[in-house]
PDB file of C-alpha atoms in Angstrom:
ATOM      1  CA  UNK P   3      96.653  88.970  86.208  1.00  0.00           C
ATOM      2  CA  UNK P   4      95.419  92.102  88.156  1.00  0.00           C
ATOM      3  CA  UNK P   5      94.236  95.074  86.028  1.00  0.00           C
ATOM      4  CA  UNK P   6      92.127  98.191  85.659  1.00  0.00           C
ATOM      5  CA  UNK P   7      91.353  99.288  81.964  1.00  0.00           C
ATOM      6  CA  UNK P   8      89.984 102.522  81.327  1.00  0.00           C
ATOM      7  CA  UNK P   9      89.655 102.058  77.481  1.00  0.00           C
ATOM      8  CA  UNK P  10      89.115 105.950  76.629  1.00  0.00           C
ATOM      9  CA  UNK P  11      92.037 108.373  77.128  1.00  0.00           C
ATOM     10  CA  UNK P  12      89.357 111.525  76.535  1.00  0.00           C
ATOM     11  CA  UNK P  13      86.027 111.631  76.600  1.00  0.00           C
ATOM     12  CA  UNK P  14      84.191 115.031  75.447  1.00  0.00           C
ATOM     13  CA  UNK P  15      80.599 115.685  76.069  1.00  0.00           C
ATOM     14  CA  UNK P  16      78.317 118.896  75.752  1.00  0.00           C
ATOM     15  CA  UNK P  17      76.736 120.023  79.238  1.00  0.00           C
ATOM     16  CA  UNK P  18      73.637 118.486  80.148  1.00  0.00           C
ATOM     17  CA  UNK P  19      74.458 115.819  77.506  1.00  0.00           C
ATOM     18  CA  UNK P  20      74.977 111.972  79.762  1.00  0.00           C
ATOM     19  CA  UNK P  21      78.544 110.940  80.694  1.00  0.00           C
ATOM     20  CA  UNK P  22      79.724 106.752  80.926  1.00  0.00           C
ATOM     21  CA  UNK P  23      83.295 106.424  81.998  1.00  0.00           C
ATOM     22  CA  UNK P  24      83.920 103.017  81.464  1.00  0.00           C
ATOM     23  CA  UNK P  25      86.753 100.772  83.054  1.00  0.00           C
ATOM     24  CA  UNK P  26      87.073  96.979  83.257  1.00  0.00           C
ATOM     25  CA  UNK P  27      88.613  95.179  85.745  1.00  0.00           C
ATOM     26  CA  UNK P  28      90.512  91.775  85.591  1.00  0.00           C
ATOM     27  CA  UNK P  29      90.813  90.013  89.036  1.00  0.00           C
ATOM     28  CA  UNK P  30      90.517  86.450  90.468  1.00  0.00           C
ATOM     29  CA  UNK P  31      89.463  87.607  94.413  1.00  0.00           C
ATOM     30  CA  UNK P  32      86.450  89.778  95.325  1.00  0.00           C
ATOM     31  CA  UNK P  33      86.747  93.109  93.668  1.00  0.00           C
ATOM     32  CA  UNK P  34      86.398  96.088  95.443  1.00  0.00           C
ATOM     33  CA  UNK P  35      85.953  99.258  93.023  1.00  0.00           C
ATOM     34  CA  UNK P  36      86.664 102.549  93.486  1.00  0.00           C
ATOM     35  CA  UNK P  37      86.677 105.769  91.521  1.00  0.00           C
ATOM     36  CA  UNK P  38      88.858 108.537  91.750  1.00  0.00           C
ATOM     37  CA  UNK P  39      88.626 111.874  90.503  1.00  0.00           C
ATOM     38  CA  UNK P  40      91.549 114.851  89.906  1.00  0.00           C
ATOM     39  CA  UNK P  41      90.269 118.292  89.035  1.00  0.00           C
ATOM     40  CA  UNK P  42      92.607 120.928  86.728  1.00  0.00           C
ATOM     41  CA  UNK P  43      95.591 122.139  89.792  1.00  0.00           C
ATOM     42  CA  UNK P  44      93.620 119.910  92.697  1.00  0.00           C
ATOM     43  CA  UNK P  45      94.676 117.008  94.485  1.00  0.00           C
ATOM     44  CA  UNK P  46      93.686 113.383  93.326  1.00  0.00           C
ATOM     45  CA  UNK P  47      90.582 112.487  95.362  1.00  0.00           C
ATOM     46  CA  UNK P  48      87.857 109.082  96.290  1.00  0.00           C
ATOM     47  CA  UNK P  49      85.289 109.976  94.202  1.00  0.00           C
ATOM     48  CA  UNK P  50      83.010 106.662  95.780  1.00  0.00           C
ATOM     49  CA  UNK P  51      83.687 103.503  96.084  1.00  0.00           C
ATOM     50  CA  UNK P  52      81.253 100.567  94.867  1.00  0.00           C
ATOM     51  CA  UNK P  53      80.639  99.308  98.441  1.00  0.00           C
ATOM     52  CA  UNK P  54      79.297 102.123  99.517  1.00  0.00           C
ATOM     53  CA  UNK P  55      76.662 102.406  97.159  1.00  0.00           C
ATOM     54  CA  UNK P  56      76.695 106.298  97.086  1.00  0.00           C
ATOM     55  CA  UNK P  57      76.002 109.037  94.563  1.00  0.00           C
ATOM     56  CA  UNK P  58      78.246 111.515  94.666  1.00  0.00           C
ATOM     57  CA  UNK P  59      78.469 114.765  92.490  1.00  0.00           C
ATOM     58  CA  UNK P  60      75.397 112.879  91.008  1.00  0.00           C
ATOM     59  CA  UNK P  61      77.946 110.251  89.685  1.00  0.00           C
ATOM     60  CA  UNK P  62      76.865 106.775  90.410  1.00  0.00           C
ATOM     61  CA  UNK P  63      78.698 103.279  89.659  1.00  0.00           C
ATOM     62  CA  UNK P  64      77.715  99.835  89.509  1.00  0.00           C
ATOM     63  CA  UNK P  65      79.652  96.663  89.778  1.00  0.00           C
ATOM     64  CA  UNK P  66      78.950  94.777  87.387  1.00  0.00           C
ATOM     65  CA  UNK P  67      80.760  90.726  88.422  1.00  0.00           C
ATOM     66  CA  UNK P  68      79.275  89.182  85.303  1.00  0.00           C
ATOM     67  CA  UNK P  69      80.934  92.113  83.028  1.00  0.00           C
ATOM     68  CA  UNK P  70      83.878  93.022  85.184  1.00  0.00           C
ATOM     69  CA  UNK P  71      82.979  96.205  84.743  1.00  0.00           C
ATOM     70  CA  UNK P  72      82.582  99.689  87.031  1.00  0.00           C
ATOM     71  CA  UNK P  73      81.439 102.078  84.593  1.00  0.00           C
ATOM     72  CA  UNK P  74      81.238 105.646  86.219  1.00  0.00           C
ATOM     73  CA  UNK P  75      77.800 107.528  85.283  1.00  0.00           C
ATOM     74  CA  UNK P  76      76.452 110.841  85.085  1.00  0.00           C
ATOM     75  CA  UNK P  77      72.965 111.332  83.549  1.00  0.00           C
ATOM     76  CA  UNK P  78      73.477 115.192  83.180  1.00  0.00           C
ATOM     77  CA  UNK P  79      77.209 116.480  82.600  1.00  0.00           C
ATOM     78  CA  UNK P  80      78.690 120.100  84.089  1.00  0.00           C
ATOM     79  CA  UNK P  81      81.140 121.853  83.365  1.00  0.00           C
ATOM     80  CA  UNK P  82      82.819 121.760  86.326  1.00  0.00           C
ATOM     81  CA  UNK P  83      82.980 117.984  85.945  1.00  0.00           C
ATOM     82  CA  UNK P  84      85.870 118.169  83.824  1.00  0.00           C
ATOM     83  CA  UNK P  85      88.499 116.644  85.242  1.00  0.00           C
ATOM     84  CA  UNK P  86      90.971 113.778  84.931  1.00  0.00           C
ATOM     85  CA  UNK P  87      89.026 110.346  86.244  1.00  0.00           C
ATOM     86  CA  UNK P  88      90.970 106.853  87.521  1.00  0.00           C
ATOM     87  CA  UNK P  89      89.471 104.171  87.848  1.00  0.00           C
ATOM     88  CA  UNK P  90      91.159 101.946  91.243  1.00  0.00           C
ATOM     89  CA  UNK P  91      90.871  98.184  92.098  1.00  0.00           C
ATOM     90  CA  UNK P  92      91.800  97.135  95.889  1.00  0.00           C
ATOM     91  CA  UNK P  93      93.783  93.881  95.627  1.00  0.00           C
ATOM     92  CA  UNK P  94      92.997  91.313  98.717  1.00  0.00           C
ATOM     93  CA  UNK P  95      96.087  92.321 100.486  1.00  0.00           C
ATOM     94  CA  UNK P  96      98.519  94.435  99.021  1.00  0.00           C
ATOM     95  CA  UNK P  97      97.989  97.697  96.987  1.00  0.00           C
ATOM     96  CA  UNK P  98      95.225  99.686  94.579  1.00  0.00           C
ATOM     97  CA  UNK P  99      96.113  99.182  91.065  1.00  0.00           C
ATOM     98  CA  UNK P 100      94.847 102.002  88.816  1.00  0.00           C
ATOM     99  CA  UNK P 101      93.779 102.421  85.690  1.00  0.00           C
ATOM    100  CA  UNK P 102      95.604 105.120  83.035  1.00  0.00           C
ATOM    101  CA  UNK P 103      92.821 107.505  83.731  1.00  0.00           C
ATOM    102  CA  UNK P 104      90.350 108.995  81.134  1.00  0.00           C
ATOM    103  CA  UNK P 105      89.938 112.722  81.064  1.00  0.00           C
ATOM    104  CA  UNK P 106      86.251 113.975  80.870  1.00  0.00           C
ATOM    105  CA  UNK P 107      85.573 117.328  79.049  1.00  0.00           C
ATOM    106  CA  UNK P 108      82.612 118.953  78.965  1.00  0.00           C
ATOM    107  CA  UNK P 109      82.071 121.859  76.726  1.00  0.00           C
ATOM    108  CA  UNK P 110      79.562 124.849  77.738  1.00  0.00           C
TER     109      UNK P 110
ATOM    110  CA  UNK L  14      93.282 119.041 109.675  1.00  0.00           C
ATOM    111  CA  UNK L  15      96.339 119.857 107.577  1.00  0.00           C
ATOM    112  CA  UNK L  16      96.469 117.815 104.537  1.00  0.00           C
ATOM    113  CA  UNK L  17      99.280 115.827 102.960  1.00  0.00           C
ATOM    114  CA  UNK L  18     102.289 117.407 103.044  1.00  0.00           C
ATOM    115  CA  UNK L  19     105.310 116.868 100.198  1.00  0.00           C
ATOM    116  CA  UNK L  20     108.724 118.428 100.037  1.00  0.00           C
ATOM    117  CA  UNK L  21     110.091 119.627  97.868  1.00  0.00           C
ATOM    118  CA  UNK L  22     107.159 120.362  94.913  1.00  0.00           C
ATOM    119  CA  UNK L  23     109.671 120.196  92.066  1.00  0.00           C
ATOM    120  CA  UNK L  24     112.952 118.591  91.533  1.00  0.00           C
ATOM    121  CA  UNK L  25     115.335 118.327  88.890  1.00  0.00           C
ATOM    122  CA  UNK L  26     118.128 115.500  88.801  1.00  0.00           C
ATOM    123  CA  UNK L  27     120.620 114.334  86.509  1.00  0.00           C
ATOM    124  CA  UNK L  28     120.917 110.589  85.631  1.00  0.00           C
ATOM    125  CA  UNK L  29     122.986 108.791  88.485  1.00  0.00           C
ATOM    126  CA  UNK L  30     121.881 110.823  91.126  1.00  0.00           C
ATOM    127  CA  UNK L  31     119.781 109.981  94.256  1.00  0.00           C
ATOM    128  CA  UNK L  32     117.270 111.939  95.741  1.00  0.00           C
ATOM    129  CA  UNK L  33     114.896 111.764  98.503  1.00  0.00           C
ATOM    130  CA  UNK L  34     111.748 112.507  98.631  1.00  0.00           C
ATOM    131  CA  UNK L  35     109.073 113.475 101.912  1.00  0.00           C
ATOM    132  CA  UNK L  36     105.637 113.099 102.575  1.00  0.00           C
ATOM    133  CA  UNK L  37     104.117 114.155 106.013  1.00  0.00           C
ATOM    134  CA  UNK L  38     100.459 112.406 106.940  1.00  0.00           C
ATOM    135  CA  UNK L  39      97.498 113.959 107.782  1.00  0.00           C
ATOM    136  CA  UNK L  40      98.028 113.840 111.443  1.00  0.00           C
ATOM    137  CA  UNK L  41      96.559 110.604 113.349  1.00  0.00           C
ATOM    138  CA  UNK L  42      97.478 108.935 109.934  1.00  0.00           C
ATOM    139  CA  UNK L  43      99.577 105.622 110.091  1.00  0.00           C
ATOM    140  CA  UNK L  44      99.878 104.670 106.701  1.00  0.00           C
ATOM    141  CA  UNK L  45     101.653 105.894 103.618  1.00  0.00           C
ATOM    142  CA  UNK L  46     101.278 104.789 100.534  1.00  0.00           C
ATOM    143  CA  UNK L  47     103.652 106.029  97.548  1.00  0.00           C
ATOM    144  CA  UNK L  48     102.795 106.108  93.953  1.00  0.00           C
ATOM    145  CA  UNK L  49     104.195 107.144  90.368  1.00  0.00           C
ATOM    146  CA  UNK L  50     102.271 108.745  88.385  1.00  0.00           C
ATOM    147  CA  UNK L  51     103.860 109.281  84.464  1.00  0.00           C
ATOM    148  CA  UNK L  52     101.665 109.818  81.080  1.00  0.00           C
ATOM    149  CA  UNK L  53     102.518 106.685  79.890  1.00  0.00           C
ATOM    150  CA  UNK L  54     102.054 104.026  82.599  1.00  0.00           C
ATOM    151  CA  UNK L  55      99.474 106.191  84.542  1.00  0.00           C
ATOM    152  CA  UNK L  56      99.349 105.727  88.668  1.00  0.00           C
ATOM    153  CA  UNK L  57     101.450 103.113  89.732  1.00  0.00           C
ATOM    154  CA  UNK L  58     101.666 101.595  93.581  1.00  0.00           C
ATOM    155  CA  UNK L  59     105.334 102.018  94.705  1.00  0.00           C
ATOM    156  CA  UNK L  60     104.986 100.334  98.155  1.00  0.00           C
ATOM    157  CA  UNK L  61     103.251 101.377 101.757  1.00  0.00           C
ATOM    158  CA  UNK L  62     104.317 102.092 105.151  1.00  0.00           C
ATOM    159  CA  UNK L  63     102.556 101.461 108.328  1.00  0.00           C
ATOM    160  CA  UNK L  64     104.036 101.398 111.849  1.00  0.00           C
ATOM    161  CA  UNK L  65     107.164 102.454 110.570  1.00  0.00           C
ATOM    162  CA  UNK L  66     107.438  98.773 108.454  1.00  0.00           C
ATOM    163  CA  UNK L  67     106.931  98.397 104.561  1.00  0.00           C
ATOM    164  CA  UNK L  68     103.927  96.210 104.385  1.00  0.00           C
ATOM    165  CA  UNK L  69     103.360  96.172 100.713  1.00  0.00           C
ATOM    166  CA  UNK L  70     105.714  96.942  97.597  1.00  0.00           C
ATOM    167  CA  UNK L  71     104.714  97.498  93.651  1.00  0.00           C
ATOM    168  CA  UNK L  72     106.595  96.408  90.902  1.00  0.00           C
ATOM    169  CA  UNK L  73     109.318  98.253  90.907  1.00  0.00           C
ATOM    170  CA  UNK L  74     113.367  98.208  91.043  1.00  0.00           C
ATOM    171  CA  UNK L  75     115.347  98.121  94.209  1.00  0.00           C
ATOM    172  CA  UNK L  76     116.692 101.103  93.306  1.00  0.00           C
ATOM    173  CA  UNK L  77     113.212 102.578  95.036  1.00  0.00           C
ATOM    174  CA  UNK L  78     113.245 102.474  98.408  1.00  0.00           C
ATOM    175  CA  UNK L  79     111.634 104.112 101.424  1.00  0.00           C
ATOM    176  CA  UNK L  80     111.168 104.733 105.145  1.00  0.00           C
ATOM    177  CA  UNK L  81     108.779 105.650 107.571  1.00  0.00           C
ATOM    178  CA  UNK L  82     109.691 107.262 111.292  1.00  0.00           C
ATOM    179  CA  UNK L  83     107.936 106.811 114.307  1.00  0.00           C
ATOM    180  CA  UNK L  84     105.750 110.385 113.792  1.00  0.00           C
ATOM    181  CA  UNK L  85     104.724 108.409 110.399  1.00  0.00           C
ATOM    182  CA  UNK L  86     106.494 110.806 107.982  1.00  0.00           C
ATOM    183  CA  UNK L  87     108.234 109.071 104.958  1.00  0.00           C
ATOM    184  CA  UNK L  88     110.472 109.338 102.566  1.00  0.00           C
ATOM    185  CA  UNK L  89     111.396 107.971  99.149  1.00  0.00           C
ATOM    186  CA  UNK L  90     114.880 107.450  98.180  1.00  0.00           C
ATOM    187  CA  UNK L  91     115.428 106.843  94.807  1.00  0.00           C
ATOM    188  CA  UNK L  92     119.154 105.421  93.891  1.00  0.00           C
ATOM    189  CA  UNK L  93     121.380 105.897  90.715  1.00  0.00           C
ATOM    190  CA  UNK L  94     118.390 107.737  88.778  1.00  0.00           C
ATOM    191  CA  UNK L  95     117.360 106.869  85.269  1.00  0.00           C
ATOM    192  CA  UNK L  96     115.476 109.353  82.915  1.00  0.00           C
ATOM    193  CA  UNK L  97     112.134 107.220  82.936  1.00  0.00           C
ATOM    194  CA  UNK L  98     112.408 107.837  86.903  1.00  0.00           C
ATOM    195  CA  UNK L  99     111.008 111.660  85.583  1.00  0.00           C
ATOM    196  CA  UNK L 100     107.353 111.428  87.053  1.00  0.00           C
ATOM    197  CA  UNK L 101     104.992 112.912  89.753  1.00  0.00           C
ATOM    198  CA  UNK L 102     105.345 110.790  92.965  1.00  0.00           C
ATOM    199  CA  UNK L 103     102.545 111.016  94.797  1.00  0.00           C
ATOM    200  CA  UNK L 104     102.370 109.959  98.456  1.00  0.00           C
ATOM    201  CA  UNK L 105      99.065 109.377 100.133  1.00  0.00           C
ATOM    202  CA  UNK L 106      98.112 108.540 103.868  1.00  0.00           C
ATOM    203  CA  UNK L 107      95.336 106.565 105.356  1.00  0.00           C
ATOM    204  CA  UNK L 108      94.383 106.553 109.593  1.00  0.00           C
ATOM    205  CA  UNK L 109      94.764 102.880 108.259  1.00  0.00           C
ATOM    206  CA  UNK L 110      96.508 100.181 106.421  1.00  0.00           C
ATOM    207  CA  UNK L 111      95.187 100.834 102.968  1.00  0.00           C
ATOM    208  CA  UNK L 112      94.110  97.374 102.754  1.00  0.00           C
ATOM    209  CA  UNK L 113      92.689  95.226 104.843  1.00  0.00           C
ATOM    210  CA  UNK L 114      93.083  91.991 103.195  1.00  0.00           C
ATOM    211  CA  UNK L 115      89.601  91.861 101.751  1.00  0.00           C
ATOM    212  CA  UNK L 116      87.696  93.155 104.277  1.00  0.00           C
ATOM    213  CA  UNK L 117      87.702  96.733 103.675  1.00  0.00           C
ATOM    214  CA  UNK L 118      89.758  99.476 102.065  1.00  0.00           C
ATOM    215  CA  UNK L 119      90.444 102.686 104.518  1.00  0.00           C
ATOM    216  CA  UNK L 120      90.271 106.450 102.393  1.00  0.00           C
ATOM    217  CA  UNK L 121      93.266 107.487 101.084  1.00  0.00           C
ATOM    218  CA  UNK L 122      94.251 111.216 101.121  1.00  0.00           C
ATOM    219  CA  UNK L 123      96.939 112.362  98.559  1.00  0.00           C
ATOM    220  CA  UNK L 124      99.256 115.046  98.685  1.00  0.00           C
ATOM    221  CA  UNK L 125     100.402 117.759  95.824  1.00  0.00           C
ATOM    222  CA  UNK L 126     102.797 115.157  94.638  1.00  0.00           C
ATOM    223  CA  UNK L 127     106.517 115.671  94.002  1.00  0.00           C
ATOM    224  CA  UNK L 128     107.484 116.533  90.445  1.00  0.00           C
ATOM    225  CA  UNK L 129     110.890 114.849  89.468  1.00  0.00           C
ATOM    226  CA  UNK L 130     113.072 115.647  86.591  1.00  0.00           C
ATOM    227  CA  UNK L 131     115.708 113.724  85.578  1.00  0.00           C
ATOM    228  CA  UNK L 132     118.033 115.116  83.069  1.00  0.00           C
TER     229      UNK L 132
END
């Protein structure tokens, strides 16, 4: 079965302090990863997407095949990272099945 | 560019009704991609229109349906409304289809969402 688990619902940091969003994915096909990010009254947003291999925001994530993972990393939290973060998996040819989302806080 | 338009913003329904729901594209955007978005079951992939044809649907009832006209606006009809129909729907549009069978994924942009109440 297709699915995107994003095992923490909230996830609270101090600023400067490192930030691992993890999801798992569970897929047959080639995966292809993507995060997605919805700051407090904004619209949901791509974050990055694994094939592009970008940082963004100074978040990076890595595909990990062996793990079926696409943990979302930050070595230095800010504030203004909080936000609510969803993890996405493209299925071959239909649709992008989320994960339930895990919302980042970082305190000042 | 103007981004992704949804009327209305809020909506509030009692169980039985229909309502319809309307996302306009960024424009030069083909596809439209719906989604339901609840604190329980998180985002969910209602179905996507490109060309004016439903190319992919999501696991829902029948009783979700939708459109798409020739200037690539959509809408969402939802029939004989339940009360775990309450939700944000979110529509989102692509220049794209939103996937290209494996070979690539195009960059979704999403609108406000519709809020939907059903009492």
């Amino acid at each position: 079965a297709q699915r995107v688990t994003q095992p923490e619902k909230l996830l609270s940091v101090f600023k400067g302090a490192p930030v691992e969003l993890k999801c798992n994915y569970s897929y047959s096909g080639s995966p292809e990863l993507f995060w997605y990010v919805q700051y407090s009254r904004q619209r949901l947003q791509l974050l990055l997407r694994h094939i592009s291999r970008e940082s963004i925001k100074g978040f990076t994530a890595d595909l990990n095949k062996g793990e079926t993972s696409f943990h979302l990393k930050k070595p230095f939290a800010q504030e203004e990272d909080s936000a609510m973060y969803y993890c996405a998996l493209a299925v071959n040819t239909d649709k992008l099945i989320f994960g339930t989302g895990t919302r980042l806080q970082v305190f000042p | 560019k103007a981004g992704v338009t949804q009327t209305p913003r809020y909506l509030i329904k009692t169980r039985g009704q229909q309502v319809t729901l309307s996302c306009s594209p960024i424009s030069g955007h083909r596809s439209v991609s719906w989604y339901q978005q609840t604190p329980g079951q998180g985002l969910q992939f209602l179905f996507e229109y490109f060309s004016e044809t439903q190319r992919n649907k999501g696991n829902f009832p029948g009783r979700f349906s939708g459109r798409q006209f020739s200037n690539s606006r959509s809408e969402m009809n939802v029939s004989t409304l339940e009360l775990g129909d309450s939700a944000l729907y979110l529509c989102a549009s692509s220049f794209g289809r939103l996937v290209f069978g494996g070979k690539g994924t195009d960059t979704q942009y999403f609108g406000p969402g519709t809020r939907l109440t059903v009492l």
